[in-house]
PDB file of C-alpha atoms in Angstrom:
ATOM      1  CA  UNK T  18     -58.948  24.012  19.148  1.00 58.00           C
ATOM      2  CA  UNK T  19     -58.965  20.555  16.486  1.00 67.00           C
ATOM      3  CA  UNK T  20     -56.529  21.610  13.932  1.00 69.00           C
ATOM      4  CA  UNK T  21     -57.022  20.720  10.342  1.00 67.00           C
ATOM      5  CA  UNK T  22     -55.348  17.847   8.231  1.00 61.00           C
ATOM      6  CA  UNK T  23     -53.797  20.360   5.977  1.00 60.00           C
ATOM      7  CA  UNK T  24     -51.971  21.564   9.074  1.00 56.00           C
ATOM      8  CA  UNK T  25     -50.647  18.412  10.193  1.00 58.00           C
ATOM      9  CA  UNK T  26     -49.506  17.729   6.308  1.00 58.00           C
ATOM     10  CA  UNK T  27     -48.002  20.845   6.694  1.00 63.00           C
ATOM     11  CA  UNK T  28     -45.898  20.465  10.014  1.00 63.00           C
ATOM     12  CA  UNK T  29     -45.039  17.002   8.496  1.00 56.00           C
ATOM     13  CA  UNK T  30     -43.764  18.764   4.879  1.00 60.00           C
ATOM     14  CA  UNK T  31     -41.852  21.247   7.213  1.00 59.00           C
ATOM     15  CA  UNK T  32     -40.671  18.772   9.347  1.00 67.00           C
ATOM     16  CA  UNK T  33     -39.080  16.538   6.311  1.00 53.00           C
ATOM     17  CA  UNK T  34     -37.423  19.585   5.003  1.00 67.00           C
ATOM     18  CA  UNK T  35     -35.470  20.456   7.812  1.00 69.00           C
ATOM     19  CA  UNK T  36     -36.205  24.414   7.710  1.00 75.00           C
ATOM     20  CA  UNK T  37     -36.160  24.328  11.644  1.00 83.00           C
ATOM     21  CA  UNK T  38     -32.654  22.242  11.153  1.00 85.00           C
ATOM     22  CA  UNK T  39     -31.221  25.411   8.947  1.00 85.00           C
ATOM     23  CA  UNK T  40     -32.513  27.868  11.417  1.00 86.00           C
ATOM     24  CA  UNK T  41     -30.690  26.787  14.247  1.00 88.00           C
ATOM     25  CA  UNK T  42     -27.221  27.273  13.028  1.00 91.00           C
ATOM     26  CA  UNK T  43     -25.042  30.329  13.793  1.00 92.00           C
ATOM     27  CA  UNK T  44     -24.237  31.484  11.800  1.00 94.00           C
ATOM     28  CA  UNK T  45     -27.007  30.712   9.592  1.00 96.00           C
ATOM     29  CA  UNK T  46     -26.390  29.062   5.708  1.00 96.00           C
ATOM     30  CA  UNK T  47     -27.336  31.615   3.995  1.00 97.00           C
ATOM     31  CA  UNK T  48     -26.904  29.691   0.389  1.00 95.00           C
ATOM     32  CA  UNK T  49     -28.941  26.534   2.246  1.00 94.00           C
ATOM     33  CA  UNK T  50     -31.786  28.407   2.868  1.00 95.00           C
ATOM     34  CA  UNK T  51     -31.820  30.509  -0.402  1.00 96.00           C
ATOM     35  CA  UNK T  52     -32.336  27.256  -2.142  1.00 94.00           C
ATOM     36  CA  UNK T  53     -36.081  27.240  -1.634  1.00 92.00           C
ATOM     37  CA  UNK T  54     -35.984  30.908  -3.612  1.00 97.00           C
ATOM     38  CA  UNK T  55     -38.325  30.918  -6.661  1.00 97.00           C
ATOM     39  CA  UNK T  56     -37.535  34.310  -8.161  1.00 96.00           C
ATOM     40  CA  UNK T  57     -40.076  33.819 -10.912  1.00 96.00           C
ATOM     41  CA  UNK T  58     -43.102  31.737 -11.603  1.00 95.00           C
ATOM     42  CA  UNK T  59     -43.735  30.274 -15.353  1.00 91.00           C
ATOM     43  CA  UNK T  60     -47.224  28.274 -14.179  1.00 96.00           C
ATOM     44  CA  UNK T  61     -50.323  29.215 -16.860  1.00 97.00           C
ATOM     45  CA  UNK T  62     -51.708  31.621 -13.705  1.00 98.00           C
ATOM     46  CA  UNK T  63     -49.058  33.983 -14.022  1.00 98.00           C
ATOM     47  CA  UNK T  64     -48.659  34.125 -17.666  1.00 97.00           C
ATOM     48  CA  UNK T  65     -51.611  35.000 -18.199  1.00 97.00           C
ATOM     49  CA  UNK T  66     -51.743  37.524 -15.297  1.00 98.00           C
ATOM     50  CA  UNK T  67     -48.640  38.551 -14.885  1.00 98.00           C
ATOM     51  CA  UNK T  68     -49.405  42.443 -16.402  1.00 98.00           C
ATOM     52  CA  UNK T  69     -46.067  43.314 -15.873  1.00 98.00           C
ATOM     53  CA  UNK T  70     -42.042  43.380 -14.321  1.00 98.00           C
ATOM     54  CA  UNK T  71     -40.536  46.141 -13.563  1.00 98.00           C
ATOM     55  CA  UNK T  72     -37.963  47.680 -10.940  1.00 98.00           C
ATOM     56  CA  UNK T  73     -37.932  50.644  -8.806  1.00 98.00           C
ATOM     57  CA  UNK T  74     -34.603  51.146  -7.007  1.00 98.00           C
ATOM     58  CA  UNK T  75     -33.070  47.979  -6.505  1.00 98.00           C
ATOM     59  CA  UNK T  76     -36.342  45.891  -5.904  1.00 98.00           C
ATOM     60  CA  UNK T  77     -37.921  43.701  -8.443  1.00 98.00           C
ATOM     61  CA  UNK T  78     -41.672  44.345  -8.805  1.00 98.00           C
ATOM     62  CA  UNK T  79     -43.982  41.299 -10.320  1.00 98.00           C
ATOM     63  CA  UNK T  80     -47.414  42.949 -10.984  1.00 98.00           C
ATOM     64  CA  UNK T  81     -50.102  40.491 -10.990  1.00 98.00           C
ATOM     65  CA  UNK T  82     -54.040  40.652 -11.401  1.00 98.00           C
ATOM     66  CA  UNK T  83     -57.007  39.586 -13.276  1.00 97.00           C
ATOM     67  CA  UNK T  84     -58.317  43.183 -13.699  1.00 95.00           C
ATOM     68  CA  UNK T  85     -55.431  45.613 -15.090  1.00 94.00           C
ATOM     69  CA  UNK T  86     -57.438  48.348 -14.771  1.00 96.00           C
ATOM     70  CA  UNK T  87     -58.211  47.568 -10.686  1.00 97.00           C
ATOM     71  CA  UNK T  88     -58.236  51.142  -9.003  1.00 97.00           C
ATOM     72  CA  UNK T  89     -56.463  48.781  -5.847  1.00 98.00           C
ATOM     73  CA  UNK T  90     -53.023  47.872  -5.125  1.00 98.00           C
ATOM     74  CA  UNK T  91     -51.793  45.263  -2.908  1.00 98.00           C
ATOM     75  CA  UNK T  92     -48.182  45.595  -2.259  1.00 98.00           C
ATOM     76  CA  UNK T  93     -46.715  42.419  -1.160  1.00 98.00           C
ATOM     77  CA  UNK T  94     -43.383  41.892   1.271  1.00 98.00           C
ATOM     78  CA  UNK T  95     -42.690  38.880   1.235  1.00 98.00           C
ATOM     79  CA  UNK T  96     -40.675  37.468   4.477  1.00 97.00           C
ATOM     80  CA  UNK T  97     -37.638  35.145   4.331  1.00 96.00           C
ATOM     81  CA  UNK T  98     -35.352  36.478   7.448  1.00 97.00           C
ATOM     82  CA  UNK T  99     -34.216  39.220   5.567  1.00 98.00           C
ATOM     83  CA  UNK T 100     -31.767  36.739   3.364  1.00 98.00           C
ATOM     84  CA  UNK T 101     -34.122  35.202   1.226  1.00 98.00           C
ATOM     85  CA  UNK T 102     -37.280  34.914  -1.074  1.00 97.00           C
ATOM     86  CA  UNK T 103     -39.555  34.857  -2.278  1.00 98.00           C
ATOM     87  CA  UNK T 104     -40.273  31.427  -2.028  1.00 96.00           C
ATOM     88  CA  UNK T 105     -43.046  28.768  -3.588  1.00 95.00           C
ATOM     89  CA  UNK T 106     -45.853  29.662  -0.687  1.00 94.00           C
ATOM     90  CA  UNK T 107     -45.590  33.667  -1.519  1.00 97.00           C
ATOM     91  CA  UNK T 108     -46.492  32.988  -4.979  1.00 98.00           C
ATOM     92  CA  UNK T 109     -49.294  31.220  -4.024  1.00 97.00           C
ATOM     93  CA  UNK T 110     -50.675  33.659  -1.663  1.00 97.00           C
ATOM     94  CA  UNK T 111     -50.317  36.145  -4.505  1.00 98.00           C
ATOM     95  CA  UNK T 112     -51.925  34.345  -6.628  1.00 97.00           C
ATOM     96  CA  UNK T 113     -54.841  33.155  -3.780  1.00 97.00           C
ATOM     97  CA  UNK T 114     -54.991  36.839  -3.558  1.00 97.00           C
ATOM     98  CA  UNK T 115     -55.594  37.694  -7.389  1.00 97.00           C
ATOM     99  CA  UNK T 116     -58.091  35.098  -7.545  1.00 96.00           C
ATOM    100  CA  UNK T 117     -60.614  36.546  -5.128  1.00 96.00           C
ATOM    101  CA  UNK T 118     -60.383  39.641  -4.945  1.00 94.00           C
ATOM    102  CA  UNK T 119     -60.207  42.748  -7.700  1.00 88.00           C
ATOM    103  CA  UNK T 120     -56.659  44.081  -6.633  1.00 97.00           C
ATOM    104  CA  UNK T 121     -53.628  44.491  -8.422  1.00 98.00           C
ATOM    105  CA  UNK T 122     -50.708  42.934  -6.561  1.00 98.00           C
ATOM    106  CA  UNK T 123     -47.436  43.974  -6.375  1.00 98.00           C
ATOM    107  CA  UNK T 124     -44.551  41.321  -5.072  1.00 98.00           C
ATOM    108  CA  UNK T 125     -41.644  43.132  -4.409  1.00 98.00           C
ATOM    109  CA  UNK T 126     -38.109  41.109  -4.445  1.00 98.00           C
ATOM    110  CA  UNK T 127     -36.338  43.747  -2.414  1.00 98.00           C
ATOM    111  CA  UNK T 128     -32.456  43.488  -1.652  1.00 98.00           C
ATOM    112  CA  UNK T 129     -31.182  40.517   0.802  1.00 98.00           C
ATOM    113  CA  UNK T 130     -28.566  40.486   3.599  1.00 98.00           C
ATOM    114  CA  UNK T 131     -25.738  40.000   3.920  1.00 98.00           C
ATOM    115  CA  UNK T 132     -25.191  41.506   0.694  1.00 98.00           C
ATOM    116  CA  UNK T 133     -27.550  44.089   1.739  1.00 98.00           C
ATOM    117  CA  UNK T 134     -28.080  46.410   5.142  1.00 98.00           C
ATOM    118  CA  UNK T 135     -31.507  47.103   6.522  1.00 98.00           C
ATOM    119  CA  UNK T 136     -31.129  50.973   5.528  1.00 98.00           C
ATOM    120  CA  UNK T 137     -30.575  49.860   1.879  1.00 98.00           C
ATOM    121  CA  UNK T 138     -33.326  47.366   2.150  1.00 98.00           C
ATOM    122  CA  UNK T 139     -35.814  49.917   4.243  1.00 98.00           C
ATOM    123  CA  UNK T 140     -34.664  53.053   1.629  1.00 98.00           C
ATOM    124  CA  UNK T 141     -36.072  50.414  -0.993  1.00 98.00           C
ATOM    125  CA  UNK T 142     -39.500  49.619   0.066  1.00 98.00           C
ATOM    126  CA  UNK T 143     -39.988  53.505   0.825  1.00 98.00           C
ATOM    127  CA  UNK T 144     -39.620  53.759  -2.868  1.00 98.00           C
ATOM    128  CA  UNK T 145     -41.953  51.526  -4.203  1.00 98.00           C
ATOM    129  CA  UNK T 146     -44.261  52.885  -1.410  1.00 98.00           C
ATOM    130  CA  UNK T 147     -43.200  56.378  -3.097  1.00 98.00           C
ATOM    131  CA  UNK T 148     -43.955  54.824  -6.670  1.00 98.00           C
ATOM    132  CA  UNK T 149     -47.165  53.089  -5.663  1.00 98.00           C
ATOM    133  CA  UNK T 150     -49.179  56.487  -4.528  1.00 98.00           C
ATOM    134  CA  UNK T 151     -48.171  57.701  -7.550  1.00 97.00           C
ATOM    135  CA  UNK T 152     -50.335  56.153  -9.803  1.00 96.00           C
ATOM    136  CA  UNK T 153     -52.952  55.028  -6.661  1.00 98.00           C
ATOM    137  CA  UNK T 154     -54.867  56.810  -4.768  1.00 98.00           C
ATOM    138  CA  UNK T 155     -53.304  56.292  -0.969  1.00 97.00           C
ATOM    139  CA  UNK T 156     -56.674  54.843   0.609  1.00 97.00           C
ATOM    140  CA  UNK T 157     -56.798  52.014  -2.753  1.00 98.00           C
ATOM    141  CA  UNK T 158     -53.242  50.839  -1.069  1.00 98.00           C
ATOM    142  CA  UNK T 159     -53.066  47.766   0.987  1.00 98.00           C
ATOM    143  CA  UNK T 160     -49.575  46.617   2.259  1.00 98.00           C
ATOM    144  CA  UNK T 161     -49.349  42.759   3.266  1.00 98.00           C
ATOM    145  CA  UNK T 162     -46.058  41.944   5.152  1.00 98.00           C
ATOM    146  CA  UNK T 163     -44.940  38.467   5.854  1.00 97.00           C
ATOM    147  CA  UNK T 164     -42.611  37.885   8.963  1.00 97.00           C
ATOM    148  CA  UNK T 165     -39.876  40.451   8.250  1.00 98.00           C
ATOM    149  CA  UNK T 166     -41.926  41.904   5.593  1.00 98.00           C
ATOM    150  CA  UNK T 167     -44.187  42.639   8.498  1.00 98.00           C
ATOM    151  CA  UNK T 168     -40.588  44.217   9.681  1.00 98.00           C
ATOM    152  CA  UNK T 169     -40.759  46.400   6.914  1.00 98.00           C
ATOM    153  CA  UNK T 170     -44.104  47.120   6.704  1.00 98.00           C
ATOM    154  CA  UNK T 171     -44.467  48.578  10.353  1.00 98.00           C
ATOM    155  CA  UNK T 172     -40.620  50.496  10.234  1.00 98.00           C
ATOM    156  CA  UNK T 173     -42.356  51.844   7.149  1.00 98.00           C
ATOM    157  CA  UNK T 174     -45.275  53.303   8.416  1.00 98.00           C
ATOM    158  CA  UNK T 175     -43.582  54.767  11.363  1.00 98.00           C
ATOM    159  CA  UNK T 176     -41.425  56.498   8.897  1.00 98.00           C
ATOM    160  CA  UNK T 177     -44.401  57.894   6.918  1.00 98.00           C
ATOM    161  CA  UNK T 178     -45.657  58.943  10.217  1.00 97.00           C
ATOM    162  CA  UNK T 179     -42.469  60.819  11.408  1.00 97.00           C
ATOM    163  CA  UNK T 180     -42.460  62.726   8.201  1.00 96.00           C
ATOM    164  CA  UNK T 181     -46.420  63.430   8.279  1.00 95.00           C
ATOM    165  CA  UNK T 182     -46.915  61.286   4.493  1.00 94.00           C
ATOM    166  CA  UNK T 183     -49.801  59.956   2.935  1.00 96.00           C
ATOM    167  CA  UNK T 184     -50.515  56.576   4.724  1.00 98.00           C
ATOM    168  CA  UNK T 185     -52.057  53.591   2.733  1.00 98.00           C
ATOM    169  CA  UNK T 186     -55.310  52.596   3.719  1.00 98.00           C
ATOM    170  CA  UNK T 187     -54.239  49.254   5.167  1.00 98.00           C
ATOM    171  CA  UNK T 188     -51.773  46.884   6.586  1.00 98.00           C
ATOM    172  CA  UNK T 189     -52.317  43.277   7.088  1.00 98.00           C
ATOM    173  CA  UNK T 190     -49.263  41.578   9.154  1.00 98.00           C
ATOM    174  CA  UNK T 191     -48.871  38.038   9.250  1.00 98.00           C
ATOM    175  CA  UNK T 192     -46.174  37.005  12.278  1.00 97.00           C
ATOM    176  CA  UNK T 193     -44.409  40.018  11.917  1.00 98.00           C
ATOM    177  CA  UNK T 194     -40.608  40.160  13.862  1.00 98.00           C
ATOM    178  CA  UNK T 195     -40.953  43.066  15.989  1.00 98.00           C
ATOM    179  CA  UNK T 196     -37.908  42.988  17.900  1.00 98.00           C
ATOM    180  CA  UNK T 197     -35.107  41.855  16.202  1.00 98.00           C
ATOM    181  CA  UNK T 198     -32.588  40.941  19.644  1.00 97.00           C
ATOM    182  CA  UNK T 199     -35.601  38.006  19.911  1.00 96.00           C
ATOM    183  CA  UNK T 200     -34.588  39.109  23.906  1.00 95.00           C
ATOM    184  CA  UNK T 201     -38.043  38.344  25.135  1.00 97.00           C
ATOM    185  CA  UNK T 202     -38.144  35.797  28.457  1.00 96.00           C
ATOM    186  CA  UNK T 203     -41.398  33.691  26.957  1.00 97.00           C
ATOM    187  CA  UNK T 204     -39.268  32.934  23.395  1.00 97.00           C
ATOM    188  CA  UNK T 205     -37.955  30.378  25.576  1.00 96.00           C
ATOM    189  CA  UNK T 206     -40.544  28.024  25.672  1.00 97.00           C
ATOM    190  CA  UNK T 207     -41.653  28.703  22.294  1.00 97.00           C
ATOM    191  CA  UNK T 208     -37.932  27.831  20.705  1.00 96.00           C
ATOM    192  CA  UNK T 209     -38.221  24.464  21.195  1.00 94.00           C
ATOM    193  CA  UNK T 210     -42.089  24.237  19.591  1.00 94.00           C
ATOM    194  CA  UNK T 211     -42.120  26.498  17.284  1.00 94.00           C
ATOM    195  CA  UNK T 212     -41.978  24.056  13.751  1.00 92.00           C
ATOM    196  CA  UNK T 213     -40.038  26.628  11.525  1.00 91.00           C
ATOM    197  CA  UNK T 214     -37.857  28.897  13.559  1.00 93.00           C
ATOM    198  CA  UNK T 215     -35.075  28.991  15.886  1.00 95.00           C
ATOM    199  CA  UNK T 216     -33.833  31.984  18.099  1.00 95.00           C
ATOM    200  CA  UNK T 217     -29.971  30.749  16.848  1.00 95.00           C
ATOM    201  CA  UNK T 218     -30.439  30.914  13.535  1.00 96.00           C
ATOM    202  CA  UNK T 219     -33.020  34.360  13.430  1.00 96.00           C
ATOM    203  CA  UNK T 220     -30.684  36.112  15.936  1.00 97.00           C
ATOM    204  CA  UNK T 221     -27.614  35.624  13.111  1.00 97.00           C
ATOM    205  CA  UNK T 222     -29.589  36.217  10.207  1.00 97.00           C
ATOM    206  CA  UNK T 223     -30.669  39.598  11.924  1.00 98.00           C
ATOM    207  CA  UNK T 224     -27.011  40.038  12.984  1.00 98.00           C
ATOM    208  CA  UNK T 225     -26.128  40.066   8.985  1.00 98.00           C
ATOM    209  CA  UNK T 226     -28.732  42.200   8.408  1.00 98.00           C
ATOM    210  CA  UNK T 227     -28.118  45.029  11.148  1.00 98.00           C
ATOM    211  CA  UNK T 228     -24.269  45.244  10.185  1.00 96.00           C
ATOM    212  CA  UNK T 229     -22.925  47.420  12.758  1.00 97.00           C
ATOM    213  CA  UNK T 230     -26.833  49.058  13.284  1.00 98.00           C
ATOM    214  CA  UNK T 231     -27.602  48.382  17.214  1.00 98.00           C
ATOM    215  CA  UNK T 232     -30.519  45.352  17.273  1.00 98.00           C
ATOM    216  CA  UNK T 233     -32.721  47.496  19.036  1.00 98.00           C
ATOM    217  CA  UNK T 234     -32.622  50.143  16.165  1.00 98.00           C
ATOM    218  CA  UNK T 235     -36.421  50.960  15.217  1.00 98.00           C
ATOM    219  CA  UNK T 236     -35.548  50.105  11.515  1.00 98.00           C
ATOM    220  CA  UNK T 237     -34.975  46.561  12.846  1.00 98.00           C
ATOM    221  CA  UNK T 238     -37.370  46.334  15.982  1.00 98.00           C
ATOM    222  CA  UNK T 239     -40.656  48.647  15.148  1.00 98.00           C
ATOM    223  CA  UNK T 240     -41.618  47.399  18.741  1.00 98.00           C
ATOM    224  CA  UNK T 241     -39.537  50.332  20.025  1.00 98.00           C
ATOM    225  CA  UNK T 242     -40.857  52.933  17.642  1.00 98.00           C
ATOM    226  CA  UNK T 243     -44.035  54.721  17.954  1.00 97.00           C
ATOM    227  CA  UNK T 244     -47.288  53.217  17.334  1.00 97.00           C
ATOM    228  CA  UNK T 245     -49.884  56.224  17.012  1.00 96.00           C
ATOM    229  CA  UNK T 246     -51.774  57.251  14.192  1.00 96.00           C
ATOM    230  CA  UNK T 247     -51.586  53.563  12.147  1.00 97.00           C
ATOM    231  CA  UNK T 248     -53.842  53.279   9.397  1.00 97.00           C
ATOM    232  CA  UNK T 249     -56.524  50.082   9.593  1.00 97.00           C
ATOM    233  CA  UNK T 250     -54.088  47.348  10.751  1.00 97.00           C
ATOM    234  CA  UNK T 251     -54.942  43.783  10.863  1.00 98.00           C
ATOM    235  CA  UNK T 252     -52.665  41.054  12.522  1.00 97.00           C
ATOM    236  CA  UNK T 253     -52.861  37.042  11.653  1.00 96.00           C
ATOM    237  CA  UNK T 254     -50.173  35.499  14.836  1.00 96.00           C
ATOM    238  CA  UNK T 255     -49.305  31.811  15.444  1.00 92.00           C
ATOM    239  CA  UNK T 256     -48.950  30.968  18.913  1.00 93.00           C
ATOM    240  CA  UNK T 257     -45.751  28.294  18.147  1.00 94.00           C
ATOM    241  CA  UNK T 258     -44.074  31.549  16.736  1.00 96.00           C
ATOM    242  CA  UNK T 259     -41.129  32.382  18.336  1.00 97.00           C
ATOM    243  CA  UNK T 260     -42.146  36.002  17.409  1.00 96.00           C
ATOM    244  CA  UNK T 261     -45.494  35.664  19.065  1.00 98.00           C
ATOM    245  CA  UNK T 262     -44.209  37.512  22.473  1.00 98.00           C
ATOM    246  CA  UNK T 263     -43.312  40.265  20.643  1.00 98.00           C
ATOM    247  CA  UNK T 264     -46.559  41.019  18.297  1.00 98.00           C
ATOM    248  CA  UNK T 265     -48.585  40.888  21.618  1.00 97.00           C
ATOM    249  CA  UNK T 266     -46.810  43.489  22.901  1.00 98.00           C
ATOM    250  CA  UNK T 267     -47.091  45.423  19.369  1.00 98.00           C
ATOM    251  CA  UNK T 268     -50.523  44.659  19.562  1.00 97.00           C
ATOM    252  CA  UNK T 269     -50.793  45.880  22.797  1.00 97.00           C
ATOM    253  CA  UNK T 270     -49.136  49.605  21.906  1.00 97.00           C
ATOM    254  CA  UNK T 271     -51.737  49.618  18.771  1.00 97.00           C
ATOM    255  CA  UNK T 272     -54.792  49.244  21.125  1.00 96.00           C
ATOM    256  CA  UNK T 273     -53.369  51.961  24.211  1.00 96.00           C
ATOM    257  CA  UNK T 274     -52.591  54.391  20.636  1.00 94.00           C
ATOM    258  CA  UNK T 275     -55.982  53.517  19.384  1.00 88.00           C
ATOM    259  CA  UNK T 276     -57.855  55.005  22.791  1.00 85.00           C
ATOM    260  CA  UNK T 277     -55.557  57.717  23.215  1.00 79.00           C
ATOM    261  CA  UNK T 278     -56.479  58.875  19.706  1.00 71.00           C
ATOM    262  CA  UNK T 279     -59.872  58.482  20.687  1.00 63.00           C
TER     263      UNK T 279
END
């Protein structure tokens, strides 16, 4: 397929700022990589759509939209290896977001590692999913996950599952990190491709994250967690991604839990 010259400019603005450089250290630099962090945005979009900041838990919420009295509610986890973010490009998709469609959007700056542990950081997004159906009705809520927000996202879900609760009406994934050991055979020949990421510097970021929390854990890998009764679920994967093995295989277990249902 021709690619686009917006993705060329892109590999070539990645490229020039070495993220695939700072993801192949072990252990990873955490401070390096948080330097790209934009924990707030003062542009004329958000304020004058910013409708409000708040916090539930230990996560920040930013609560943007053109219509403040939207019935719909995107929630928005944002990726970042579980050690940083949000950065410039998640403010943009929220605001791309805003802009065309009538939903209310919530990015959510949830605990990092290795200050923070994944059961910390998962306990937090169950409460702003536990805040959210509050004041929406469950099918108005649409969860967008970004790499390990995709993480959190799915472990989520499974946990609403295992504990028969209200499910939103959607989840959209974008290159989610379904098994955190990154032990699949074909990441191989992605490593050296992939423009971003690097099994090094993932592995040890996930390593922080875990603690002493076995990789495999379903709170880190969804891939070995159960896969039945997911609301609508859309996927966006990049081949080049060295997560790509993985989300087929997630994909997979959605389809085979899809038929059995049926």
């Amino acid at each position: 397929m021709k690619q686009s010259l917006s993705y060329y400019i892109t590999l070539l603005v990645i490229k020039l700022k070495g993220i695939k450089n700072s993801f192949s250290k072990d252990p990873i630099n955490v401070k390096k990589i948080r330097k790209d962090d934009v924990y707030s945005q003062k542009s004329k979009f958000f304020r004058e759509n910013t409708l409000s900041v708040f916090k539930v838990s230990d996560t920040l919420i930013t609560e943007v939209g053109l219509n403040k009295n939207s019935p719909n509610l995107i929630i928005f986890i944002h990726g970042g290896a579980f050690i940083s973010g949000p950065a410039k490009h998640h403010w943009d998709t929220v605001k791309a977001i805003a802009k065309q469609t009538n939903h209310k959007i919530w990015l959510c700056q949830y605990p990092k590692a290795p200050e923070n542990k994944i059961t910390k950081i998962s306990a937090n997004i169950d409460h702003v999913y536990t805040q959210a159906i509050e004041n929406y009705a469950p099918d108005k809520i649409s969860l967008i996950g970004d790499s390990v927000g995709g993480t959190l996202v799915t472990t989520l879900i499974q946990r609403l599952n295992s504990k028969n609760t209200t499910l939103p009406g959607k989840i959209i994934l974008i290159s989610p990190v379904m098994d955190a050991t990154i032990f699949n055979s074909e990441i191989e020949s992605i490593d050296p491709i992939d423009p971003m990421l690097s099994k090094k510097g993932v592995l040890s970021a996930k390593k922080m994250c875990a603690g002493t929390m076995d990789l495999k854990n379903v709170m880190m890998s969804p891939l070995y967690g159960c896969f039945n009764n997911f609301p609508r679920t859309v996927l966006f994967l990049a081949q080049n991604d060295i997560t790509y093995p993985d989300q087929k295989i997630a994909a997979q277990k959605l389809i085979e839990a899809i038929r059995r249902w049926r």
